[in-house]
mmCIF file of C-alpha atoms in Angstrom:
data_model
loop_
_atom_site.group_PDB
_atom_site.id
_atom_site.type_symbol
_atom_site.label_atom_id
_atom_site.label_comp_id
_atom_site.label_asym_id
_atom_site.label_seq_id
_atom_site.Cartn_x
_atom_site.Cartn_y
_atom_site.Cartn_z
ATOM 1 C CA MET A 1 105.735 142.932 -63.647
ATOM 2 C CA PRO A 2 108.822 143.329 -61.249
ATOM 3 C CA ALA A 3 112.166 144.015 -62.846
ATOM 4 C CA PRO A 4 114.453 140.971 -63.137
ATOM 5 C CA LEU A 5 116.990 140.345 -60.378
ATOM 6 C CA LEU A 6 120.386 141.117 -61.567
ATOM 7 C CA VAL A 7 123.719 139.538 -60.560
ATOM 8 C CA SER A 8 125.236 142.910 -60.197
ATOM 9 C CA GLN A 9 122.809 143.501 -57.265
ATOM 10 C CA PHE A 10 124.902 140.958 -55.232
ATOM 11 C CA ASP A 11 128.185 142.905 -55.716
ATOM 12 C CA TYR A 12 130.289 144.506 -53.020
ATOM 13 C CA ASN A 13 133.849 145.523 -52.639
ATOM 14 C CA LEU A 14 135.889 142.766 -51.080
ATOM 15 C CA PRO A 15 139.614 143.692 -50.619
ATOM 16 C CA GLN A 16 141.874 140.750 -51.519
ATOM 17 C CA GLU A 17 143.588 140.905 -48.209
ATOM 18 C CA ARG A 18 140.381 140.067 -46.495
ATOM 19 C CA ILE A 19 140.112 136.717 -48.117
ATOM 20 C CA ALA A 20 141.472 134.278 -45.427
ATOM 21 C CA GLN A 21 144.373 132.132 -46.442
ATOM 22 C CA THR A 22 144.651 130.121 -43.157
ATOM 23 C CA PRO A 23 142.079 128.982 -40.747
ATOM 24 C CA ALA A 24 141.723 130.076 -37.162
ATOM 25 C CA ASP A 25 143.745 127.979 -34.735
ATOM 26 C CA PRO A 26 141.916 126.298 -33.140
ATOM 27 C CA PRO A 27 138.935 126.352 -35.660
ATOM 28 C CA HIS A 28 136.373 127.071 -32.941
ATOM 29 C CA HIS A 29 138.167 130.410 -32.295
ATOM 30 C CA SER A 30 136.834 131.805 -35.508
ATOM 31 C CA ARG A 31 134.877 134.887 -35.036
ATOM 32 C CA LEU A 32 130.997 134.613 -35.279
ATOM 33 C CA LEU A 33 128.739 137.454 -36.418
ATOM 34 C CA VAL A 34 125.115 136.823 -35.322
ATOM 35 C CA CYS A 35 122.345 138.522 -37.046
ATOM 36 C CA ARG A 36 118.567 138.346 -35.949
ATOM 37 C CA VAL A 37 116.880 138.727 -39.304
ATOM 38 C CA ASP A 38 113.586 139.912 -37.959
ATOM 39 C CA THR A 39 115.179 142.955 -36.267
ATOM 40 C CA GLY A 40 118.494 143.325 -38.042
ATOM 41 C CA THR A 41 120.297 143.299 -34.740
ATOM 42 C CA VAL A 42 123.928 142.336 -35.009
ATOM 43 C CA SER A 43 125.978 140.855 -32.248
ATOM 44 C CA HIS A 44 129.843 139.945 -32.363
ATOM 45 C CA SER A 45 130.840 136.687 -30.862
ATOM 46 C CA ARG A 46 133.012 133.633 -31.401
ATOM 47 C CA MET A 47 132.345 130.042 -32.595
ATOM 48 C CA ASP A 48 133.142 128.609 -29.204
ATOM 49 C CA GLN A 49 130.131 130.741 -28.082
ATOM 50 C CA LEU A 50 127.783 129.122 -30.508
ATOM 51 C CA PRO A 51 125.739 127.183 -27.856
ATOM 52 C CA ARG A 52 124.635 130.428 -26.179
ATOM 53 C CA TRP A 53 122.906 131.374 -29.520
ATOM 54 C CA LEU A 54 121.026 128.051 -29.738
ATOM 55 C CA ASP A 55 118.163 126.891 -27.540
ATOM 56 C CA PRO A 56 117.805 123.474 -26.049
ATOM 57 C CA GLY A 57 115.857 121.219 -28.345
ATOM 58 C CA ASP A 58 117.149 122.979 -31.577
ATOM 59 C CA LEU A 59 118.389 120.807 -34.291
ATOM 60 C CA LEU A 60 121.877 121.364 -35.942
ATOM 61 C CA VAL A 61 122.096 119.685 -39.299
ATOM 62 C CA VAL A 62 125.598 119.004 -40.701
ATOM 63 C CA ASN A 63 126.995 117.685 -43.989
ATOM 64 C CA ASP A 64 129.355 114.543 -43.794
ATOM 65 C CA THR A 65 130.750 114.718 -47.255
ATOM 66 C CA LYS A 66 134.485 114.354 -47.664
ATOM 67 C CA VAL A 67 136.632 116.165 -50.213
ATOM 68 C CA ARG A 68 138.328 113.679 -52.424
ATOM 69 C CA PRO A 69 141.962 114.285 -53.617
ATOM 70 C CA ALA A 70 140.935 114.979 -57.170
ATOM 71 C CA ARG A 71 143.429 117.635 -58.171
ATOM 72 C CA LEU A 72 146.465 116.454 -60.231
ATOM 73 C CA PRO A 73 149.060 119.078 -60.980
ATOM 74 C CA GLY A 74 151.635 118.192 -63.580
ATOM 75 C CA ARG A 75 153.118 118.939 -67.113
ATOM 76 C CA ARG A 76 152.587 118.174 -70.764
ATOM 77 C CA LEU A 77 154.885 115.738 -72.629
ATOM 78 C CA PRO A 78 156.824 116.791 -74.547
ATOM 79 C CA GLY A 79 157.467 120.346 -73.703
ATOM 80 C CA GLY A 80 156.872 120.518 -70.032
ATOM 81 C CA GLY A 81 154.139 123.126 -69.927
ATOM 82 C CA ARG A 82 152.382 123.187 -66.602
ATOM 83 C CA VAL A 83 148.866 121.740 -66.394
ATOM 84 C CA GLU A 84 146.282 120.766 -63.870
ATOM 85 C CA LEU A 85 143.475 118.338 -63.846
ATOM 86 C CA VAL A 86 140.504 118.205 -61.435
ATOM 87 C CA LEU A 87 138.677 114.769 -61.726
ATOM 88 C CA LEU A 88 134.885 115.001 -61.964
ATOM 89 C CA ASP A 89 133.547 111.576 -63.062
ATOM 90 C CA ARG A 90 134.914 108.227 -63.483
ATOM 91 C CA VAL A 91 133.775 106.883 -66.994
ATOM 92 C CA GLY A 92 135.311 103.330 -66.708
ATOM 93 C CA PRO A 93 138.448 101.427 -67.482
ATOM 94 C CA TRP A 94 140.581 102.224 -70.484
ATOM 95 C CA PRO A 95 141.053 98.942 -72.460
ATOM 96 C CA ALA A 96 144.246 100.252 -74.119
ATOM 97 C CA LYS A 97 146.266 99.767 -70.852
ATOM 98 C CA PRO A 98 145.645 97.404 -67.841
ATOM 99 C CA GLY A 99 144.735 99.207 -64.700
ATOM 100 C CA ALA A 100 144.154 102.546 -66.578
ATOM 101 C CA GLU A 101 140.762 104.517 -66.033
ATOM 102 C CA VAL A 102 139.027 107.135 -68.067
ATOM 103 C CA TRP A 103 137.848 110.314 -66.309
ATOM 104 C CA ASP A 104 136.131 113.453 -67.206
ATOM 105 C CA CYS A 105 138.095 116.355 -65.924
ATOM 106 C CA LEU A 106 138.344 120.144 -65.599
ATOM 107 C CA ALA A 107 141.549 121.028 -67.192
ATOM 108 C CA ARG A 108 143.933 123.939 -67.236
ATOM 109 C CA PRO A 109 145.122 125.331 -69.672
ATOM 110 C CA GLY A 110 142.375 123.961 -71.740
ATOM 111 C CA ARG A 111 143.651 125.124 -75.093
ATOM 112 C CA ARG A 112 146.784 123.208 -74.573
ATOM 113 C CA LEU A 113 145.124 119.932 -73.781
ATOM 114 C CA GLN A 114 143.948 118.641 -76.953
ATOM 115 C CA PRO A 115 143.413 114.818 -77.892
ATOM 116 C CA GLN A 116 146.536 112.680 -77.872
ATOM 117 C CA VAL A 117 148.493 115.010 -75.475
ATOM 118 C CA GLU A 118 150.533 113.005 -73.047
ATOM 119 C CA LEU A 119 150.525 114.069 -69.340
ATOM 120 C CA GLU A 120 152.943 113.530 -66.388
ATOM 121 C CA LEU A 121 151.113 114.223 -63.256
ATOM 122 C CA ALA A 122 151.493 114.110 -59.376
ATOM 123 C CA GLN A 123 155.379 114.553 -59.726
ATOM 124 C CA GLY A 124 155.506 111.692 -62.199
ATOM 125 C CA LYS A 125 153.553 109.193 -60.245
ATOM 126 C CA ILE A 126 150.656 109.279 -62.508
ATOM 127 C CA ARG A 127 150.506 109.395 -66.322
ATOM 128 C CA GLY A 128 147.646 110.455 -68.606
ATOM 129 C CA ARG A 129 146.584 110.915 -72.154
ATOM 130 C CA VAL A 130 143.830 113.348 -73.369
ATOM 131 C CA LEU A 131 141.306 111.304 -75.389
ATOM 132 C CA GLU A 132 138.572 113.809 -76.084
ATOM 133 C CA VAL A 133 137.359 117.442 -75.795
ATOM 134 C CA LEU A 134 133.723 117.413 -74.534
ATOM 135 C CA PRO A 135 131.100 119.916 -75.639
ATOM 136 C CA GLN A 136 131.068 121.638 -72.149
ATOM 137 C CA GLY A 137 134.880 122.148 -72.434
ATOM 138 C CA THR A 138 135.959 119.502 -70.054
ATOM 139 C CA ARG A 139 138.423 116.904 -71.044
ATOM 140 C CA ARG A 140 138.091 113.031 -71.112
ATOM 141 C CA VAL A 141 141.397 111.609 -69.998
ATOM 142 C CA ALA A 142 142.888 108.213 -69.580
ATOM 143 C CA LEU A 143 144.943 107.883 -66.368
ATOM 144 C CA TRP A 144 147.261 105.253 -64.853
ATOM 145 C CA ALA A 145 149.877 104.887 -62.144
ATOM 146 C CA ASP A 146 153.391 104.926 -63.629
ATOM 147 C CA ASP A 147 154.457 102.012 -61.269
ATOM 148 C CA GLY A 148 151.346 99.873 -61.780
ATOM 149 C CA THR A 149 149.690 100.833 -58.408
ATOM 150 C CA PRO A 150 145.809 100.657 -58.840
ATOM 151 C CA LEU A 151 144.718 103.994 -59.744
ATOM 152 C CA PRO A 152 142.315 104.541 -56.790
ATOM 153 C CA HIS A 153 145.274 103.900 -54.473
ATOM 154 C CA ALA A 154 147.563 106.154 -56.486
ATOM 155 C CA LEU A 155 145.056 109.086 -56.339
ATOM 156 C CA ALA A 156 144.592 108.625 -52.679
ATOM 157 C CA ALA A 157 148.322 108.769 -52.115
ATOM 158 C CA TRP A 158 149.371 111.425 -54.534
ATOM 159 C CA GLY A 159 146.221 113.459 -55.478
ATOM 160 C CA LYS A 160 145.769 116.897 -53.821
ATOM 161 C CA LEU A 161 142.466 118.451 -52.636
ATOM 162 C CA PRO A 162 140.744 120.757 -55.106
ATOM 163 C CA LEU A 163 140.879 124.338 -53.716
ATOM 164 C CA PRO A 164 139.210 127.599 -54.585
ATOM 165 C CA PRO A 165 141.257 129.758 -56.896
ATOM 166 C CA TYR A 166 141.539 132.493 -54.261
ATOM 167 C CA LEU A 167 143.684 130.270 -51.916
ATOM 168 C CA LYS A 168 147.246 130.971 -52.750
ATOM 169 C CA ARG A 169 148.888 127.972 -51.104
ATOM 170 C CA ASP A 170 148.370 124.187 -50.859
ATOM 171 C CA VAL A 171 146.208 123.728 -47.752
ATOM 172 C CA PRO A 172 146.999 120.587 -45.755
ATOM 173 C CA HIS A 173 144.224 117.968 -45.892
ATOM 174 C CA GLN A 174 143.429 118.363 -42.221
ATOM 175 C CA GLU A 175 142.663 122.133 -42.734
ATOM 176 C CA TYR A 176 140.181 121.410 -45.536
ATOM 177 C CA GLN A 177 138.160 118.433 -44.172
ATOM 178 C CA THR A 178 135.449 118.972 -41.508
ATOM 179 C CA MET A 179 135.270 116.815 -38.487
ATOM 180 C CA PHE A 180 132.137 115.270 -39.856
ATOM 181 C CA ALA A 181 133.744 114.143 -43.132
ATOM 182 C CA ARG A 182 132.864 110.444 -43.788
ATOM 183 C CA ARG A 183 131.478 110.056 -47.475
ATOM 184 C CA GLU A 184 134.070 110.943 -50.085
ATOM 185 C CA GLY A 185 132.898 112.628 -53.168
ATOM 186 C CA SER A 186 133.128 116.360 -52.822
ATOM 187 C CA LEU A 187 135.190 118.681 -54.872
ATOM 188 C CA ALA A 188 135.053 121.369 -51.987
ATOM 189 C CA ALA A 189 134.614 121.388 -48.423
ATOM 190 C CA PRO A 190 131.325 122.450 -46.847
ATOM 191 C CA THR A 191 133.220 125.184 -45.131
ATOM 192 C CA ALA A 192 130.837 126.133 -42.424
ATOM 193 C CA GLY A 193 131.574 122.710 -40.941
ATOM 194 C CA LEU A 194 135.321 123.598 -40.757
ATOM 195 C CA HIS A 195 134.612 125.615 -37.531
ATOM 196 C CA PHE A 196 133.583 122.684 -35.604
ATOM 197 C CA THR A 197 135.803 120.643 -33.260
ATOM 198 C CA PRO A 198 134.931 117.757 -30.875
ATOM 199 C CA GLU A 199 135.056 120.361 -28.078
ATOM 200 C CA LEU A 200 132.587 122.664 -29.790
ATOM 201 C CA LEU A 201 130.346 119.661 -30.636
ATOM 202 C CA ALA A 202 130.372 118.490 -27.093
ATOM 203 C CA ALA A 203 129.404 121.993 -25.872
ATOM 204 C CA VAL A 204 126.536 122.138 -28.312
ATOM 205 C CA ALA A 205 125.322 118.689 -27.018
ATOM 206 C CA ALA A 206 125.633 119.851 -23.447
ATOM 207 C CA ARG A 207 123.357 122.805 -24.248
ATOM 208 C CA GLY A 208 120.676 120.185 -25.227
ATOM 209 C CA VAL A 209 120.971 120.722 -28.980
ATOM 210 C CA GLU A 210 120.446 117.689 -31.128
ATOM 211 C CA THR A 211 122.524 116.983 -34.275
ATOM 212 C CA ALA A 212 121.648 115.121 -37.551
ATOM 213 C CA THR A 213 123.795 114.410 -40.543
ATOM 214 C CA LEU A 214 123.064 114.378 -44.353
ATOM 215 C CA THR A 215 125.237 114.342 -47.434
ATOM 216 C CA LEU A 216 125.742 116.804 -50.298
ATOM 217 C CA HIS A 217 128.722 116.309 -52.517
ATOM 218 C CA VAL A 218 129.843 119.686 -53.761
ATOM 219 C CA GLY A 219 130.306 119.573 -57.512
ATOM 220 C CA PRO A 220 132.258 121.608 -60.131
ATOM 221 C CA GLY A 221 129.728 124.430 -60.060
ATOM 222 C CA THR A 222 131.354 125.736 -56.895
ATOM 223 C CA PHE A 223 134.359 126.788 -59.138
ATOM 224 C CA GLN A 224 132.244 128.366 -61.807
ATOM 225 C CA PRO A 225 131.323 132.110 -61.685
ATOM 226 C CA VAL A 226 127.882 133.315 -62.555
ATOM 227 C CA ARG A 227 128.292 134.432 -66.143
ATOM 228 C CA VAL A 228 124.728 135.732 -66.886
ATOM 229 C CA GLU A 229 123.293 139.076 -65.849
ATOM 230 C CA GLU A 230 119.862 137.931 -64.861
ATOM 231 C CA VAL A 231 119.958 135.658 -61.681
ATOM 232 C CA ALA A 232 117.002 133.587 -62.896
ATOM 233 C CA ARG A 233 118.880 132.541 -66.057
ATOM 234 C CA HIS A 234 121.739 130.824 -64.166
ATOM 235 C CA ARG A 235 121.666 127.139 -63.819
ATOM 236 C CA LEU A 236 123.521 125.040 -61.106
ATOM 237 C CA ALA A 237 125.176 121.924 -62.029
ATOM 238 C CA PRO A 238 123.393 118.887 -60.316
ATOM 239 C CA GLU A 239 124.944 117.645 -57.126
ATOM 240 C CA TYR A 240 124.345 114.366 -55.266
ATOM 241 C CA ILE A 241 122.509 114.566 -51.952
ATOM 242 C CA ARG A 242 121.375 111.924 -49.387
ATOM 243 C CA VAL A 243 118.770 112.931 -46.765
ATOM 244 C CA PRO A 244 118.278 109.661 -44.813
ATOM 245 C CA PRO A 245 115.172 108.711 -42.715
ATOM 246 C CA GLU A 246 116.813 109.642 -39.458
ATOM 247 C CA VAL A 247 117.138 113.234 -40.552
ATOM 248 C CA VAL A 248 113.481 113.204 -41.441
ATOM 249 C CA ARG A 249 112.551 111.967 -38.117
ATOM 250 C CA ALA A 250 114.949 114.494 -36.395
ATOM 251 C CA VAL A 251 113.331 117.372 -38.257
ATOM 252 C CA ALA A 252 109.913 116.213 -37.303
ATOM 253 C CA ALA A 253 110.936 115.857 -33.733
ATOM 254 C CA ALA A 254 112.268 119.539 -33.843
ATOM 255 C CA ARG A 255 108.939 120.663 -35.145
ATOM 256 C CA GLU A 256 106.945 118.891 -32.419
ATOM 257 C CA ARG A 257 109.230 120.600 -29.907
ATOM 258 C CA ARG A 258 108.669 123.920 -31.656
ATOM 259 C CA ARG A 259 112.426 124.261 -31.917
ATOM 260 C CA ARG A 260 114.567 125.528 -34.920
ATOM 261 C CA VAL A 261 116.203 123.556 -37.653
ATOM 262 C CA VAL A 262 119.790 125.173 -37.925
ATOM 263 C CA ALA A 263 121.489 124.474 -41.278
ATOM 264 C CA VAL A 264 125.275 124.368 -41.013
ATOM 265 C CA GLY A 265 126.159 125.737 -44.445
ATOM 266 C CA THR A 266 124.548 126.452 -47.682
ATOM 267 C CA THR A 267 124.996 122.845 -48.690
ATOM 268 C CA VAL A 268 122.825 121.651 -45.762
ATOM 269 C CA ALA A 269 120.230 124.364 -46.667
ATOM 270 C CA ARG A 270 119.939 123.298 -50.312
ATOM 271 C CA ALA A 271 119.719 119.502 -49.264
ATOM 272 C CA LEU A 272 117.066 120.200 -46.621
ATOM 273 C CA GLU A 273 115.009 122.440 -48.874
ATOM 274 C CA THR A 274 115.257 119.847 -51.760
ATOM 275 C CA ALA A 275 113.849 117.185 -49.392
ATOM 276 C CA ALA A 276 111.140 119.599 -48.136
ATOM 277 C CA ARG A 277 109.766 119.738 -51.745
ATOM 278 C CA GLY A 278 108.792 116.120 -51.168
ATOM 279 C CA ALA A 279 106.723 116.934 -47.976
ATOM 280 C CA PRO A 280 103.266 118.505 -47.761
ATOM 281 C CA ALA A 281 103.627 122.329 -48.385
ATOM 282 C CA GLY A 282 103.274 124.140 -45.071
ATOM 283 C CA SER A 283 104.194 121.180 -42.899
ATOM 284 C CA GLY A 284 107.702 122.445 -42.168
ATOM 285 C CA THR A 285 108.792 118.778 -42.703
ATOM 286 C CA ILE A 286 110.939 116.871 -45.074
ATOM 287 C CA ALA A 287 110.879 113.462 -46.885
ATOM 288 C CA PRO A 288 113.778 111.180 -47.486
ATOM 289 C CA PHE A 289 115.675 111.781 -50.586
ATOM 290 C CA GLU A 290 118.646 110.349 -52.410
ATOM 291 C CA GLY A 291 119.476 111.662 -55.836
ATOM 292 C CA TRP A 292 120.587 114.861 -57.551
ATOM 293 C CA THR A 293 119.479 118.320 -57.067
ATOM 294 C CA ASP A 294 119.986 121.514 -59.036
ATOM 295 C CA LEU A 295 117.990 123.621 -56.580
ATOM 296 C CA PHE A 296 119.182 127.304 -56.987
ATOM 297 C CA ILE A 297 118.143 129.434 -54.103
ATOM 298 C CA TYR A 298 118.024 133.247 -54.535
ATOM 299 C CA PRO A 299 115.669 136.157 -53.346
ATOM 300 C CA GLY A 300 112.053 135.186 -53.703
ATOM 301 C CA PHE A 301 112.597 131.505 -52.644
ATOM 302 C CA GLU A 302 110.214 130.380 -49.866
ATOM 303 C CA PHE A 303 112.216 128.381 -47.260
ATOM 304 C CA ARG A 304 110.111 125.536 -45.929
ATOM 305 C CA VAL A 305 112.237 123.983 -43.204
ATOM 306 C CA VAL A 306 115.459 125.995 -42.461
ATOM 307 C CA ASP A 307 114.998 128.382 -39.444
ATOM 308 C CA ALA A 308 118.540 129.382 -38.926
ATOM 309 C CA LEU A 309 121.650 129.323 -41.132
ATOM 310 C CA LEU A 310 125.307 129.165 -40.070
ATOM 311 C CA THR A 311 127.666 129.898 -42.936
ATOM 312 C CA ASN A 312 130.885 131.743 -43.932
ATOM 313 C CA PHE A 313 131.091 135.198 -45.550
ATOM 314 C CA HIS A 314 130.757 134.620 -49.212
ATOM 315 C CA LEU A 315 132.285 136.200 -52.371
ATOM 316 C CA PRO A 316 130.622 138.913 -54.324
ATOM 317 C CA ARG A 317 128.125 137.960 -57.152
ATOM 318 C CA SER A 318 128.352 134.193 -55.982
ATOM 319 C CA THR A 319 125.373 131.803 -55.754
ATOM 320 C CA LEU A 320 126.252 131.262 -52.032
ATOM 321 C CA LEU A 321 125.832 135.057 -51.284
ATOM 322 C CA MET A 322 122.452 134.784 -53.181
ATOM 323 C CA LEU A 323 121.219 131.959 -50.948
ATOM 324 C CA VAL A 324 122.061 133.983 -47.792
ATOM 325 C CA CYS A 325 120.209 136.955 -49.218
ATOM 326 C CA ALA A 326 117.254 134.725 -49.926
ATOM 327 C CA PHE A 327 117.129 133.673 -46.318
ATOM 328 C CA ALA A 328 117.959 137.110 -44.633
ATOM 329 C CA GLY A 329 117.091 139.726 -47.403
ATOM 330 C CA ARG A 330 119.515 141.266 -49.916
ATOM 331 C CA GLU A 331 119.697 144.672 -48.351
ATOM 332 C CA LEU A 332 120.162 143.504 -44.763
ATOM 333 C CA VAL A 333 122.932 140.965 -45.829
ATOM 334 C CA LEU A 334 124.987 143.561 -47.876
ATOM 335 C CA GLN A 335 124.677 146.005 -44.892
ATOM 336 C CA VAL A 336 125.847 143.324 -42.371
ATOM 337 C CA TYR A 337 128.718 142.403 -44.840
ATOM 338 C CA GLU A 338 129.870 146.064 -44.801
ATOM 339 C CA GLU A 339 129.725 145.980 -41.010
ATOM 340 C CA ALA A 340 131.659 142.752 -40.996
ATOM 341 C CA LEU A 341 134.432 144.338 -43.220
ATOM 342 C CA ALA A 342 134.574 147.322 -41.095
ATOM 343 C CA ALA A 343 134.998 145.052 -38.042
ATOM 344 C CA GLY A 344 137.898 143.072 -39.404
ATOM 345 C CA TYR A 345 136.031 139.784 -40.165
ATOM 346 C CA ARG A 346 137.942 137.297 -42.435
ATOM 347 C CA PHE A 347 136.008 136.120 -45.594
ATOM 348 C CA ALA A 348 135.553 133.071 -47.765
ATOM 349 C CA SER A 349 136.312 129.387 -47.196
ATOM 350 C CA LEU A 350 138.962 129.685 -44.400
ATOM 351 C CA GLY A 351 137.400 132.741 -42.779
ATOM 352 C CA ASP A 352 135.036 133.634 -40.058
ATOM 353 C CA ALA A 353 131.370 132.537 -39.720
ATOM 354 C CA SER A 354 127.894 134.202 -39.609
ATOM 355 C CA LEU A 355 124.742 132.899 -38.008
ATOM 356 C CA TRP A 356 121.452 134.202 -39.426
ATOM 357 C CA LEU A 357 118.476 133.703 -36.964
ATOM 358 C CA ARG A 358 114.832 133.979 -37.723
ATOM 359 C CA GLY A 359 112.539 134.499 -34.740
ATOM 360 C CA GLU A 360 113.618 133.942 -31.191
ATOM 361 C CA GLY A 361 113.587 130.148 -31.242
#
């Protein structure tokens, strides 16, 4: 029986200064490392050169999720201690106050946010009261706009985008939404899509590459580290996905053309592979899907539909890194990451991109 796969096997040394704090300007000037998985050959390029790495007839699949302004910094009342909420799920109206809503939230610092604590949020524009501490450590909070504005309008006006903890500044909304963002509901941007601009997408289309769009709303699991040592024991929080019939048809057409399905980001890879589980094994096709997925992809996983993966450089010990390792092989990925560090690539959400290709297309 093979030894269990350990989280420590996905560790590497990432200097803090290599975590990008600002995106490339323009975004399609991000660097692009291209690795052919079959040979281990690495090439250094740039995102505006992406079309040369794709073949006419390839299918590029993108995620149209939009990050919602779900982060509410503020303070406790009385006392003024700093707090921050990230809104997860709307529970319903709060009968005790007209216009108020109840939300389940991530909360910092949790130990200070006990039931009945009053909150002043979003520079005083939104008020809140902690109602309950839930078993998983999240808080159930009543929220309302201080001036009577409907809460959805108040959140849209004064809420901030949730950001990974390694980003040390408030990132402007336009820097943390992809050009594909249409369907609001995500707690993090599908960061591979941040490299795209209308100019780059036009160049991709001119190359004869098709594009299809699905949805995966990134959930709170993106903020949570892997706390177990054996990889197989980790569980991903379910995330909503929508793979519509037009994506199914586009994948089938790419298969008929004998061209590649290129996933733009780990979110797209997880959505496509979830949908592939509803199609006949070995067909390389997918079935329409709308619902929740907790699919956790790590080495040993059999990809059924994704032929190429465009993604960022991910943090050590993360589930995102494990997915890339499942696609390209752990030893190769860690070797390529070392080469990327030596070559000056920028890592994480606002950093550079990597393209992992299987076969020659």
